[in-house]
Each structure stands twice: as structure tokens, then as C-alpha cells.
mmCIF file of C-alpha atoms in Angstrom:
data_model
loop_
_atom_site.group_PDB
_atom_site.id
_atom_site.type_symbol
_atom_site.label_atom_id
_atom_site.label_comp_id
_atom_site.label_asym_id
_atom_site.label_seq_id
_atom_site.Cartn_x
_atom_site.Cartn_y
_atom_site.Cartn_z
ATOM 1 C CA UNK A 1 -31.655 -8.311 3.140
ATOM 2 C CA UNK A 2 -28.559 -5.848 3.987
ATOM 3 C CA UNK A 3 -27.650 -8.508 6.633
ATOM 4 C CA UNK A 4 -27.695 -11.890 4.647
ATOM 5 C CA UNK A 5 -25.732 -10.151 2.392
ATOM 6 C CA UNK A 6 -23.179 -9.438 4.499
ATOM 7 C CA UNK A 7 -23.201 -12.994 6.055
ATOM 8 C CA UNK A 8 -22.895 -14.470 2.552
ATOM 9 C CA UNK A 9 -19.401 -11.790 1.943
ATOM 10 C CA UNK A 10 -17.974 -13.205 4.935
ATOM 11 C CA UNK A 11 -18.657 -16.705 4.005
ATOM 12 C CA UNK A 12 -16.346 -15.647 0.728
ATOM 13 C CA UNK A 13 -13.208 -16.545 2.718
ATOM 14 C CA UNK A 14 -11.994 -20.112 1.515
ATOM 15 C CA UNK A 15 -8.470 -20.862 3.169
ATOM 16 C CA UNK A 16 -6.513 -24.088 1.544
ATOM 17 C CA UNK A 17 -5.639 -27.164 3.385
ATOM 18 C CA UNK A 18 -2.542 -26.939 4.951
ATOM 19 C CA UNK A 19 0.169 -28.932 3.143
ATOM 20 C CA UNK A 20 1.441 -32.447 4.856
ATOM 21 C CA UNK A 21 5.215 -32.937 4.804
ATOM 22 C CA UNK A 22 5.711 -36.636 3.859
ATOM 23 C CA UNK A 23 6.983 -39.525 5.815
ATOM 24 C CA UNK A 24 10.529 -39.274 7.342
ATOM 25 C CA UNK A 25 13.102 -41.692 5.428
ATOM 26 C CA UNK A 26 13.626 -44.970 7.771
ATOM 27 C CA UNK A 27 16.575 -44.773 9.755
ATOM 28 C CA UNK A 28 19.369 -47.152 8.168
ATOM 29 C CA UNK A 29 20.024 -50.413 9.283
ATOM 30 C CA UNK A 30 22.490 -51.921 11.999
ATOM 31 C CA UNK A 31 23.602 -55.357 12.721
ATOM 32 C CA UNK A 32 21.685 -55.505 16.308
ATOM 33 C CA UNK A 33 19.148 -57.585 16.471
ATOM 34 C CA UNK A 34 16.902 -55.084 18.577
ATOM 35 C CA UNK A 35 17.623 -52.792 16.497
ATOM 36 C CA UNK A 36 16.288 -54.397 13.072
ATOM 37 C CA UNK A 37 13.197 -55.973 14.637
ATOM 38 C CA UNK A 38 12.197 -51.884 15.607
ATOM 39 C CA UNK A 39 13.335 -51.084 11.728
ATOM 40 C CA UNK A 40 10.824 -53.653 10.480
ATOM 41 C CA UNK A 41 7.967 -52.374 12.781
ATOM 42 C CA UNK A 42 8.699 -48.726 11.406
ATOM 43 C CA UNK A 43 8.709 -50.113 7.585
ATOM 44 C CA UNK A 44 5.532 -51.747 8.238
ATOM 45 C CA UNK A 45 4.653 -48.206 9.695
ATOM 46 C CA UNK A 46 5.582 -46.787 6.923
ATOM 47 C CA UNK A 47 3.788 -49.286 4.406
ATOM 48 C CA UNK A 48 0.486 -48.784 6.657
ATOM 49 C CA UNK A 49 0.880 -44.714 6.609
ATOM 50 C CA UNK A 50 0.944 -45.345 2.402
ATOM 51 C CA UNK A 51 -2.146 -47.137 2.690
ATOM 52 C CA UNK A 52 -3.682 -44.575 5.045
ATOM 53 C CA UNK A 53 -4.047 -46.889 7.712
ATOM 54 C CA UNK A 54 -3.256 -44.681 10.175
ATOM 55 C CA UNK A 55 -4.581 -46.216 13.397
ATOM 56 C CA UNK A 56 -2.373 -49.227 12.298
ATOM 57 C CA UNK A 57 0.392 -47.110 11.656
ATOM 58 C CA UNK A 58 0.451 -45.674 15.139
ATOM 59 C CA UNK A 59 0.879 -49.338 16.548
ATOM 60 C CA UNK A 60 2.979 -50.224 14.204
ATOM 61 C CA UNK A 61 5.405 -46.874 15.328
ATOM 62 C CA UNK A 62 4.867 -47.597 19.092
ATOM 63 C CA UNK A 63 6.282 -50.848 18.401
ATOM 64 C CA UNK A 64 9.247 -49.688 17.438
ATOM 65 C CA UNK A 65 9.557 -47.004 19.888
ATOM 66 C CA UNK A 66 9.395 -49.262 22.228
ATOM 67 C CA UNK A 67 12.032 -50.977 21.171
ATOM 68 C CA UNK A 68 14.326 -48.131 21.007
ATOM 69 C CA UNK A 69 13.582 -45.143 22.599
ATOM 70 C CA UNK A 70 15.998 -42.940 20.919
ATOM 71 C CA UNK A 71 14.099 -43.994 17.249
ATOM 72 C CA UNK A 72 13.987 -40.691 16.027
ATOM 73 C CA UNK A 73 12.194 -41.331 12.648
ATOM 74 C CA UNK A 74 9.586 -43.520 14.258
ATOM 75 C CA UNK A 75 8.166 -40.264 16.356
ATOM 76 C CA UNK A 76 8.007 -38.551 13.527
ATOM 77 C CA UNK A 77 6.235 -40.678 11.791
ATOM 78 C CA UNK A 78 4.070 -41.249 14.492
ATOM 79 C CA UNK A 79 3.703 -37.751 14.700
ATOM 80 C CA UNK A 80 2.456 -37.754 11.135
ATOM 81 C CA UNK A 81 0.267 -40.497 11.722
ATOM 82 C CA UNK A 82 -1.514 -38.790 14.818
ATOM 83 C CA UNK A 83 -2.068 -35.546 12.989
ATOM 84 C CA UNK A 84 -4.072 -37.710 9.697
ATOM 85 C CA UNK A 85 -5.983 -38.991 13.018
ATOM 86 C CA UNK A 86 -6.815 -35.299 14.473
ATOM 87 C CA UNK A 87 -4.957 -36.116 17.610
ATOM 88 C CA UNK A 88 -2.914 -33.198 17.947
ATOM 89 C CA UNK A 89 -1.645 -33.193 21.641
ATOM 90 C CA UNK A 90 -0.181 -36.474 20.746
ATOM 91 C CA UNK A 91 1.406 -35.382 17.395
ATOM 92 C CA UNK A 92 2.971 -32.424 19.581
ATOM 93 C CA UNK A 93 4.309 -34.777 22.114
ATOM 94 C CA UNK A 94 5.973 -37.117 19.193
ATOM 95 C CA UNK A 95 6.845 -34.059 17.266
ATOM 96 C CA UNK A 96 8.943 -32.503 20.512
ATOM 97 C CA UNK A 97 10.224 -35.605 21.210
ATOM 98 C CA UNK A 98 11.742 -36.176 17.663
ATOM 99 C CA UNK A 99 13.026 -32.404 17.791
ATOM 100 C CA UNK A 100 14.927 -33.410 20.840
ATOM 101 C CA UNK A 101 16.669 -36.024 19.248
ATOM 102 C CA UNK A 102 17.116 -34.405 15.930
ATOM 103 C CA UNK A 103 16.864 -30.457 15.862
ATOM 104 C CA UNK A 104 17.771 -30.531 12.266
ATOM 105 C CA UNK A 105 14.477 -32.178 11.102
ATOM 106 C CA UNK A 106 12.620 -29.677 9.384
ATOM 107 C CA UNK A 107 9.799 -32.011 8.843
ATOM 108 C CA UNK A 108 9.180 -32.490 12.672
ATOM 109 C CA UNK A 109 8.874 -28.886 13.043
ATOM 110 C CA UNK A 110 6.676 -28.553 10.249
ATOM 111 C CA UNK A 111 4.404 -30.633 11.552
ATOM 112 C CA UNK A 112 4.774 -29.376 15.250
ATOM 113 C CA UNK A 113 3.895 -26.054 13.814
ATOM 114 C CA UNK A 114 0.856 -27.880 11.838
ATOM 115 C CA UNK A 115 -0.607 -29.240 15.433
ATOM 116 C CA UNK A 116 -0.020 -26.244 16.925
ATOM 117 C CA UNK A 117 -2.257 -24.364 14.201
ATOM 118 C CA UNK A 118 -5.307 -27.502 14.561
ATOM 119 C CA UNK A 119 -5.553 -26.495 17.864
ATOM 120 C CA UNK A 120 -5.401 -22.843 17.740
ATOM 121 C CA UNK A 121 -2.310 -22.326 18.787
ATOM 122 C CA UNK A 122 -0.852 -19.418 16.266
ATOM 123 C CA UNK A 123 1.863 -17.805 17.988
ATOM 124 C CA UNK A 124 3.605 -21.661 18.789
ATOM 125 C CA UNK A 125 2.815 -22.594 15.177
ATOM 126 C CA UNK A 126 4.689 -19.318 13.911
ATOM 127 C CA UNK A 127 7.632 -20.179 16.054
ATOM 128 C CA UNK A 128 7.955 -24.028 14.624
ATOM 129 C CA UNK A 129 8.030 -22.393 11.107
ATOM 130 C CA UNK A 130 10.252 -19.598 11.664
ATOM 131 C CA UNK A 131 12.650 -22.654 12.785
ATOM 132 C CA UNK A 132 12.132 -24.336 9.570
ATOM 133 C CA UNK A 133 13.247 -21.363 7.694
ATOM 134 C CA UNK A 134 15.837 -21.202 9.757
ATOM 135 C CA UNK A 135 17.190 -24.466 9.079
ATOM 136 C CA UNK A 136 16.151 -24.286 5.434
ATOM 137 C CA UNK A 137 15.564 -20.705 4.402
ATOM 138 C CA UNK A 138 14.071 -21.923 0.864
ATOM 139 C CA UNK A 139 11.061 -24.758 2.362
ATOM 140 C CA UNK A 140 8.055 -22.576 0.335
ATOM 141 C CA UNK A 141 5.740 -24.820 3.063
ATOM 142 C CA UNK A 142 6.999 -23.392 5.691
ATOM 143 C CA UNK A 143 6.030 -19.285 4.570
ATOM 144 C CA UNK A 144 2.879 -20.995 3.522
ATOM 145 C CA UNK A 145 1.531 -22.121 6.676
ATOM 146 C CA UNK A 146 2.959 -19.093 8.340
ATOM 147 C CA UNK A 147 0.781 -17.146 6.141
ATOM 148 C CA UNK A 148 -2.082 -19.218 7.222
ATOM 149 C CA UNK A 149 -1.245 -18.739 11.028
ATOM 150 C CA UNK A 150 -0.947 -15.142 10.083
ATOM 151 C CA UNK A 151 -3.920 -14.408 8.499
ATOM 152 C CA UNK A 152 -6.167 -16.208 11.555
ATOM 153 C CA UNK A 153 -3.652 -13.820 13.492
ATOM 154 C CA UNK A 154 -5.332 -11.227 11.641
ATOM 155 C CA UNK A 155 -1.910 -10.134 10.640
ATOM 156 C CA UNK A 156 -2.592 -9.618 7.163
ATOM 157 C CA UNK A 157 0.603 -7.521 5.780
ATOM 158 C CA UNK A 158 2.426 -10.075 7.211
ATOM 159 C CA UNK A 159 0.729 -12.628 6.137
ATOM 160 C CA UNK A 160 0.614 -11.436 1.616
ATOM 161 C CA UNK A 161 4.921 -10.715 2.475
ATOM 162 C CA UNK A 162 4.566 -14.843 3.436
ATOM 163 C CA UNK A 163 2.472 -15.511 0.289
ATOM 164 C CA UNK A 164 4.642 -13.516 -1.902
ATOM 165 C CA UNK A 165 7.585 -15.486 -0.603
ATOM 166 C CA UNK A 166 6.088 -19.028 -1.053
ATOM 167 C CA UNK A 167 5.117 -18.114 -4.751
ATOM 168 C CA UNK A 168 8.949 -16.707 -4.939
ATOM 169 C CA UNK A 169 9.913 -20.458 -4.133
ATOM 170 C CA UNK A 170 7.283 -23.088 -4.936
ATOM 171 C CA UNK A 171 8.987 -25.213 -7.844
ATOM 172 C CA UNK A 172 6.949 -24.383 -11.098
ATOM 173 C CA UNK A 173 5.693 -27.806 -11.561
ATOM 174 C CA UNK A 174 3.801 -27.212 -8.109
ATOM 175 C CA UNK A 175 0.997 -25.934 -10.465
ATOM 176 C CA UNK A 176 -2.017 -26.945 -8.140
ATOM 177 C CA UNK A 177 -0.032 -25.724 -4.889
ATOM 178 C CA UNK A 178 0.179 -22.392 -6.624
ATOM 179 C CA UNK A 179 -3.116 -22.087 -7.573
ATOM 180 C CA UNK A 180 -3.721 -22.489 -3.586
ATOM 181 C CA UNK A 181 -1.323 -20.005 -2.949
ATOM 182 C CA UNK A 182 -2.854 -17.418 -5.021
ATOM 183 C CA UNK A 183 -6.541 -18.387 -3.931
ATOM 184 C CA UNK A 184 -5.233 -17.597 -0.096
ATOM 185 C CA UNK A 185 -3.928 -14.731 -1.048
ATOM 186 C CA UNK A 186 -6.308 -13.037 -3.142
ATOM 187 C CA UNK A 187 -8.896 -13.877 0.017
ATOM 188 C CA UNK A 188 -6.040 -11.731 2.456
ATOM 189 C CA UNK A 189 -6.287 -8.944 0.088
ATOM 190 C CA UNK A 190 -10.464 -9.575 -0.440
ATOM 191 C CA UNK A 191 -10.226 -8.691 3.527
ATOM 192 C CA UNK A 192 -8.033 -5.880 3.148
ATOM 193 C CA UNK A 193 -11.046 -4.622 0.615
ATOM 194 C CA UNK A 194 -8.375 -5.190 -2.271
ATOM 195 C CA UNK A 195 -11.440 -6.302 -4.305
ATOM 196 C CA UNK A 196 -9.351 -5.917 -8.240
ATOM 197 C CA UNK A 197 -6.324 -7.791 -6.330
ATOM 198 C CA UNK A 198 -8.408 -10.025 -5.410
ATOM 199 C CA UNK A 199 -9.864 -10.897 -8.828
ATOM 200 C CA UNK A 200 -6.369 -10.615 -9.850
ATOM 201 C CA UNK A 201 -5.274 -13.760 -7.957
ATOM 202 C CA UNK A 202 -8.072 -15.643 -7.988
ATOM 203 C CA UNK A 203 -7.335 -15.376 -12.124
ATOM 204 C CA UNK A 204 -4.338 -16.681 -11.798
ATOM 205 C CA UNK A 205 -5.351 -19.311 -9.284
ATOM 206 C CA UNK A 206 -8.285 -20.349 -12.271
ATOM 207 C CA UNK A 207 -5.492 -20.401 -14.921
ATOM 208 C CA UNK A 208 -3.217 -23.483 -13.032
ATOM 209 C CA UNK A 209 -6.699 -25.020 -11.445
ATOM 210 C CA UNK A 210 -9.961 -25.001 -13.323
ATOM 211 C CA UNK A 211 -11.767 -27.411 -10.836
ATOM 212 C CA UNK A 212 -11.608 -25.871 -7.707
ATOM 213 C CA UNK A 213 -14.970 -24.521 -7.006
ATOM 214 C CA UNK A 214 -13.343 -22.295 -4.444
ATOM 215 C CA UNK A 215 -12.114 -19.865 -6.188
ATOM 216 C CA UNK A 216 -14.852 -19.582 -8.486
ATOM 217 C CA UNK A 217 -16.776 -18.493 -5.472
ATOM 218 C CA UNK A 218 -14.345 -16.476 -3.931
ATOM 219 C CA UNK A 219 -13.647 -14.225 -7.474
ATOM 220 C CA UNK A 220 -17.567 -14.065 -7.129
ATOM 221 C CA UNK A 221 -17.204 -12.562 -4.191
ATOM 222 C CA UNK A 222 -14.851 -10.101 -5.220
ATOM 223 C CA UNK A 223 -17.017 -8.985 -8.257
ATOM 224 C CA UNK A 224 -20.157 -8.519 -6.093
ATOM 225 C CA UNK A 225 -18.462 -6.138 -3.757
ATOM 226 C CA UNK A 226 -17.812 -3.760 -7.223
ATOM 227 C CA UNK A 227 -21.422 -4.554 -8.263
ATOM 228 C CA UNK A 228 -20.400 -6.663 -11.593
ATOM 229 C CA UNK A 229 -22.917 -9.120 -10.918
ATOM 230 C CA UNK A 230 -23.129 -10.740 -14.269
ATOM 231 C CA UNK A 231 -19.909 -11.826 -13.686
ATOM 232 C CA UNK A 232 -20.510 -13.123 -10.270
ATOM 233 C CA UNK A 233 -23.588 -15.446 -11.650
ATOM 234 C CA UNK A 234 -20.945 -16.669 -14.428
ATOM 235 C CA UNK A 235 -18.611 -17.566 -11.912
ATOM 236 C CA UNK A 236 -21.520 -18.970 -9.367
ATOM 237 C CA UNK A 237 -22.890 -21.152 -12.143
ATOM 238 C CA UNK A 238 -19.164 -22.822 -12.742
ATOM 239 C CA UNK A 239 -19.074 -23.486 -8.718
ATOM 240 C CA UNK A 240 -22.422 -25.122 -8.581
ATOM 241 C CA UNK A 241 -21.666 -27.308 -11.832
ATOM 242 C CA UNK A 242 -18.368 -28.449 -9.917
ATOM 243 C CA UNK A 243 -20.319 -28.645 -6.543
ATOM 244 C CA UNK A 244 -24.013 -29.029 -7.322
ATOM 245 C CA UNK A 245 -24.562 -28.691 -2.976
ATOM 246 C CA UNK A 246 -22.703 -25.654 -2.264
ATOM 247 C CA UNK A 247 -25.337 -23.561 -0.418
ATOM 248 C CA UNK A 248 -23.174 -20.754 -0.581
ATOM 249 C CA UNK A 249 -23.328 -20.667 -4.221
ATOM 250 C CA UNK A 250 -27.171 -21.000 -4.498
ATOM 251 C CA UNK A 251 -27.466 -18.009 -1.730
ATOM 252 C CA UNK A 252 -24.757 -15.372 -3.470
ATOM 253 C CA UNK A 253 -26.134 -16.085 -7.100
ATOM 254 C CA UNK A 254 -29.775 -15.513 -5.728
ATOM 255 C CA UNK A 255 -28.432 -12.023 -4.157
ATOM 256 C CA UNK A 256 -26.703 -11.317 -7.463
ATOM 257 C CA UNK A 257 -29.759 -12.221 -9.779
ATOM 258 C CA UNK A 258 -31.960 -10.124 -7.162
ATOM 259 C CA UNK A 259 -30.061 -6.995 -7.814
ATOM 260 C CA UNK A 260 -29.866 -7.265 -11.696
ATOM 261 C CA UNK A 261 -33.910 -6.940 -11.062
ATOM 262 C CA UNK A 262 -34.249 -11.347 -11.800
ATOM 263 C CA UNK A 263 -36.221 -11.734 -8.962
ATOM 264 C CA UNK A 264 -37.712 -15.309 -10.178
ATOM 265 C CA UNK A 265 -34.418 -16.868 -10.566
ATOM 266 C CA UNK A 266 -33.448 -15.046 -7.492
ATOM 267 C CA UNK A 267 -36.210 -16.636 -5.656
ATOM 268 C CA UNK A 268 -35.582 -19.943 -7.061
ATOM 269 C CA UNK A 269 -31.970 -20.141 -6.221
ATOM 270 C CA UNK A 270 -32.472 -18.753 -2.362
ATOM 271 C CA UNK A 271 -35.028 -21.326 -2.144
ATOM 272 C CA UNK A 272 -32.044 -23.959 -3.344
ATOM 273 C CA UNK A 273 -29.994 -22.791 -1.171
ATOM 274 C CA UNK A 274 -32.179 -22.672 1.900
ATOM 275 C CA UNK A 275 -32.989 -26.275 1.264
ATOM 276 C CA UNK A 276 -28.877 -27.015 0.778
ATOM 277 C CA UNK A 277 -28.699 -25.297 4.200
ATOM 278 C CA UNK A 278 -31.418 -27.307 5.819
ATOM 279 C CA UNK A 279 -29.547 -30.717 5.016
ATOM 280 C CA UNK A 280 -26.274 -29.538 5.952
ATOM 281 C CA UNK A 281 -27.698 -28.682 9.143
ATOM 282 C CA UNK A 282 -26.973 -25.245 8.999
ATOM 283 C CA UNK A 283 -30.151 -23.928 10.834
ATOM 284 C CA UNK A 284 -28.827 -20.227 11.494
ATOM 285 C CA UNK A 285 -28.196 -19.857 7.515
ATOM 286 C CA UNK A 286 -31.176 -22.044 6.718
ATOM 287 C CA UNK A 287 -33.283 -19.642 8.560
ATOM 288 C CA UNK A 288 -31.660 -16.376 7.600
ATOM 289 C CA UNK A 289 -32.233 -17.451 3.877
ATOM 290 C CA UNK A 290 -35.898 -17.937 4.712
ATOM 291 C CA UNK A 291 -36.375 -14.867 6.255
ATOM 292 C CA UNK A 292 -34.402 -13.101 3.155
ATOM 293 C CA UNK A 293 -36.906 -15.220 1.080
ATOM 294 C CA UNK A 294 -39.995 -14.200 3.004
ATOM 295 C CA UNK A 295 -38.755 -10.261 2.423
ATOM 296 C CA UNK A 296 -38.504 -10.651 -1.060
ATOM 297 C CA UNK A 297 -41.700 -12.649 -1.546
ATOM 298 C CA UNK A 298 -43.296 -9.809 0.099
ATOM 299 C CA UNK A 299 -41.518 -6.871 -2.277
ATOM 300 C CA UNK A 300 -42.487 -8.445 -5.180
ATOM 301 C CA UNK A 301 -46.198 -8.735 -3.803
ATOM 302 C CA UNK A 302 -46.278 -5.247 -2.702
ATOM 303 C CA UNK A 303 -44.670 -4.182 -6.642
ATOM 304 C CA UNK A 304 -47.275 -6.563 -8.227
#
């Protein structure tokens, strides 16, 4: 049972989405005819990216590129455009390009340092943000997503000093940004075994964002590694209602019922989640549940 459980912990750690900077303003107009038949392939660009067409978007953007190669907005739109797609390499290319001909956009080195992190890449993503704090020592995005890079660094101090900065900055209608800020951090400092910090955040991540089943997990987390189990099914039973398939969920709130001595319910919830597992196509944590379910079985035969 021992090592479900400690599968289940490390399944606690819930990192945010990275945050998208938005399309690059179009560049303005000139009286050259070249030049304003590329301008109305990047607004129709820009009008597909809105729609999240992106595929159309690209075209759109390589139109205009074509038509003038020193279109600095269009690759970084483009850019954009390729990283909604997952096509990363490409996003770096259009990124670097853009950089070239503008090394004041922040934006385009926001986003280089967001392909950089899709494909692994976390010291070349760290570099892109330090040179958007650089340029704009207040973009709270920018200590964000270093934070991120950090923490898969496993550079955790480094990575709460980021997190502390980007709550120092985030403007305070950013409420559900916050709340994402917080969740990250409280899971750094549920790594760092800072299980009250932890619950800490993840409070105030609940106060700006009540429907993120995330965090509801993640403070369960954090109150089964100090044994306060009731409060770990409480929080279980809010994820499940606001994601009635989260495996996870089913698995952690059968562990918690098992050790307040509920072993029905615990049964009945591993068995949920074992099912949940098999659809997902998880087959490792389908059949570690089993086997968990199997031991248990055989416990309460044994007491009986």
C-alpha cells in the first residue's frame, strides 16, 4: 500500500499553464503598395489568430512575410500562431527572427522563452526571460514562467524568490492569474516538505478561484502528508464534484477513507478510480490501484 501511496503524493504536483502574451500590434501603414497588400495579409492573420484559426493564421503570416521580409510583427505573430499549433522549432525560428529585427520586443522573447520550455529546453527559456526583465523589469509573466523553468530545474529557492516577485507585480484585478500563482507555489514549497505553507497558498489560491479542482487536490495533498484526513476527503469530494473523472481524486480519497478505518468507502472509491484509470489509459496506475485493492480486500478478509 506504502507504494501507491507514495505514487498518489507525487501525482499532487499540478503546475499552471503557462501564460500566452497576446498578438503583436500590426505594424502601421505606408503608402507602398507592397507594403499594404503584406499589412492586409497580417490583419487577416490577426483576425484568424482571434478566431483560433491558427493553421490559417500561419498562411495568412507567410503571406505577408513574403512580401516583406523585414515584417517584424508578422514573425511574431507567426511565432504565436506556431506555438497554439505545438510546433515549437518553428515558433523559435520566427521568434529569433523577430528578435533580430526588433530586440526591444518583449513579447518575442516571451514566447522564445515559452518554446524553449515545450521542448525542454530550461536553461534557453531562463535566458529569454531574464531578457524580458531586462527590457521591462516589472512584466510579472516573465518571473512567472521563470519560476516554472525553475522549478522543472529543480531549483526551487529560486524558483518561490520568482513567485514572490510575480505576486509583488501581477495587477490586482489579475485575480485568477494569482490564484495560479499561489497554487504553483504552494506545490514548490509541498516539495520542499513545507506541508502548512503549502495549505497556506493553496488557501489563498481557493479564496480568488473556487473552481479549480487543482488546488483542491493539491491542499489535499498537503493535509494527508500531516495525517488530517478528514480534511483531505472534504477537499477530494469538492475536486470530484468539479471533475467527476479525476482518477487521482477517487485514488487519494480511498487512501484517506482507508486510514480513518472506512474501509467500504475506501474500497468503493479505489475501485472508481481504478476504473477512471482504465479509460484514461493509464495501465501502470490502473494496475497499481488493483493491486492496492486486492491488498485491502485481503486485510479486511483476514480481520473478518
Amino acid at each position: 500500500m506504502s507504494y501507491l501511496v507514495q505514487l498518489l503524493v507525487s501525482l499532487c504536483i499540478t503546475l499552471a499553464l503557462l501564460i500566452y502574451s497576446p498578438p503583436a500590434v500590426a505594424l502601421a501603414q505606408t503608402n507602398n503598395e507592397m507594403q499594404m497588400s503584406a499589412q492586409e495579409f497580417f490583419r487577416a492573420g490577426v483576425e484568424q489568430m482571434q478566431r483560433q484559426n491558427y493553421l490559417e493564421a500561419v498562411q495568412d503570416f507567410s503571406k505577408a512575410i513574403d512580401l516583406n521580409q523585414n515584417f517584424s510583427a508578422a514573425f511574431s505573430n507567426r511565432c504565436l500562431a506556431y506555438l497554439q499549433l505545438g510546433e515549437y522549432e518553428s515558433a523559435i525560428e520566427d521568434c529569433s527572427q523577430t528578435v533580430n529585427l526588433n530586440p526591444q520586443n518583449t513579447e518575442a522573447f516571451l514566447n522564445l522563452g515559452l518554446a524553449y520550455y515545450k521542448l525542454g529546453n530550461y536553461q534557453a527559456a531562463i535566458a529569454n526571460y531574464h531578457q524580458v526583465i531586462k527590457l521591462n523589469p516589472t512584466d510579472f509573466r516573465a518571473y512567472y514562467n521563470r519560476a516554472l523553468a525553475e522549478t522543472d530545474r529543480q531549483n526551487y529557492q529560486d524558483a518561490l524568490a520568482d513567485y514572490n516577485q510575480t505576486l509583488n507585480l501581477i495587477p490586482v484585478n489579475e485575480t485568477f492569474a494569482a490564484a495560479e500563482v499561489y497554487n504553483d507555489r504552494g506545490t514548490t514549497k509541498l516539495i520542499l516538505d513545507d506541508n502548512l505553507g503549502a495549505i497556506a497558498d493553496f488557501d489563498l489560491a481557493i479564496n480568488l478561484n473556487q473552481q479549480d479542482y487543482r488546488t483542491y487536490f493539491n491542499r489535499a495533498c498537503a493535509n494527508q502528508r500531516i495525517s488530517n484526513y478528514t480534511a483531505a476527503i472534504q477537499d477530494l469530494t469538492i475536486a470530484l464534484q468539479l471533475n467527476p473523472n479525476y482518477a487521482e481524486a477517487y485514488a487519494n480519497r480511498g487512501v484517506a477513507y482507508y486510514k480513518l478505518g472506512n474501509e467500504q468507502l475506501a474500497l468503493l472509491d479505489l475501485q472508481k478510480a481504478a476504473n477512471h484509470f482504465l479509460l484514461q489509459q493509464n495501465i501502470t496506475a490502473y494496475q497499481q490501484t488493483l493491486n492496492l485493492l486486492k491488498q485491502l480486500k485481503t486485510q479486511a478478509t483476514a480481520i473478518g
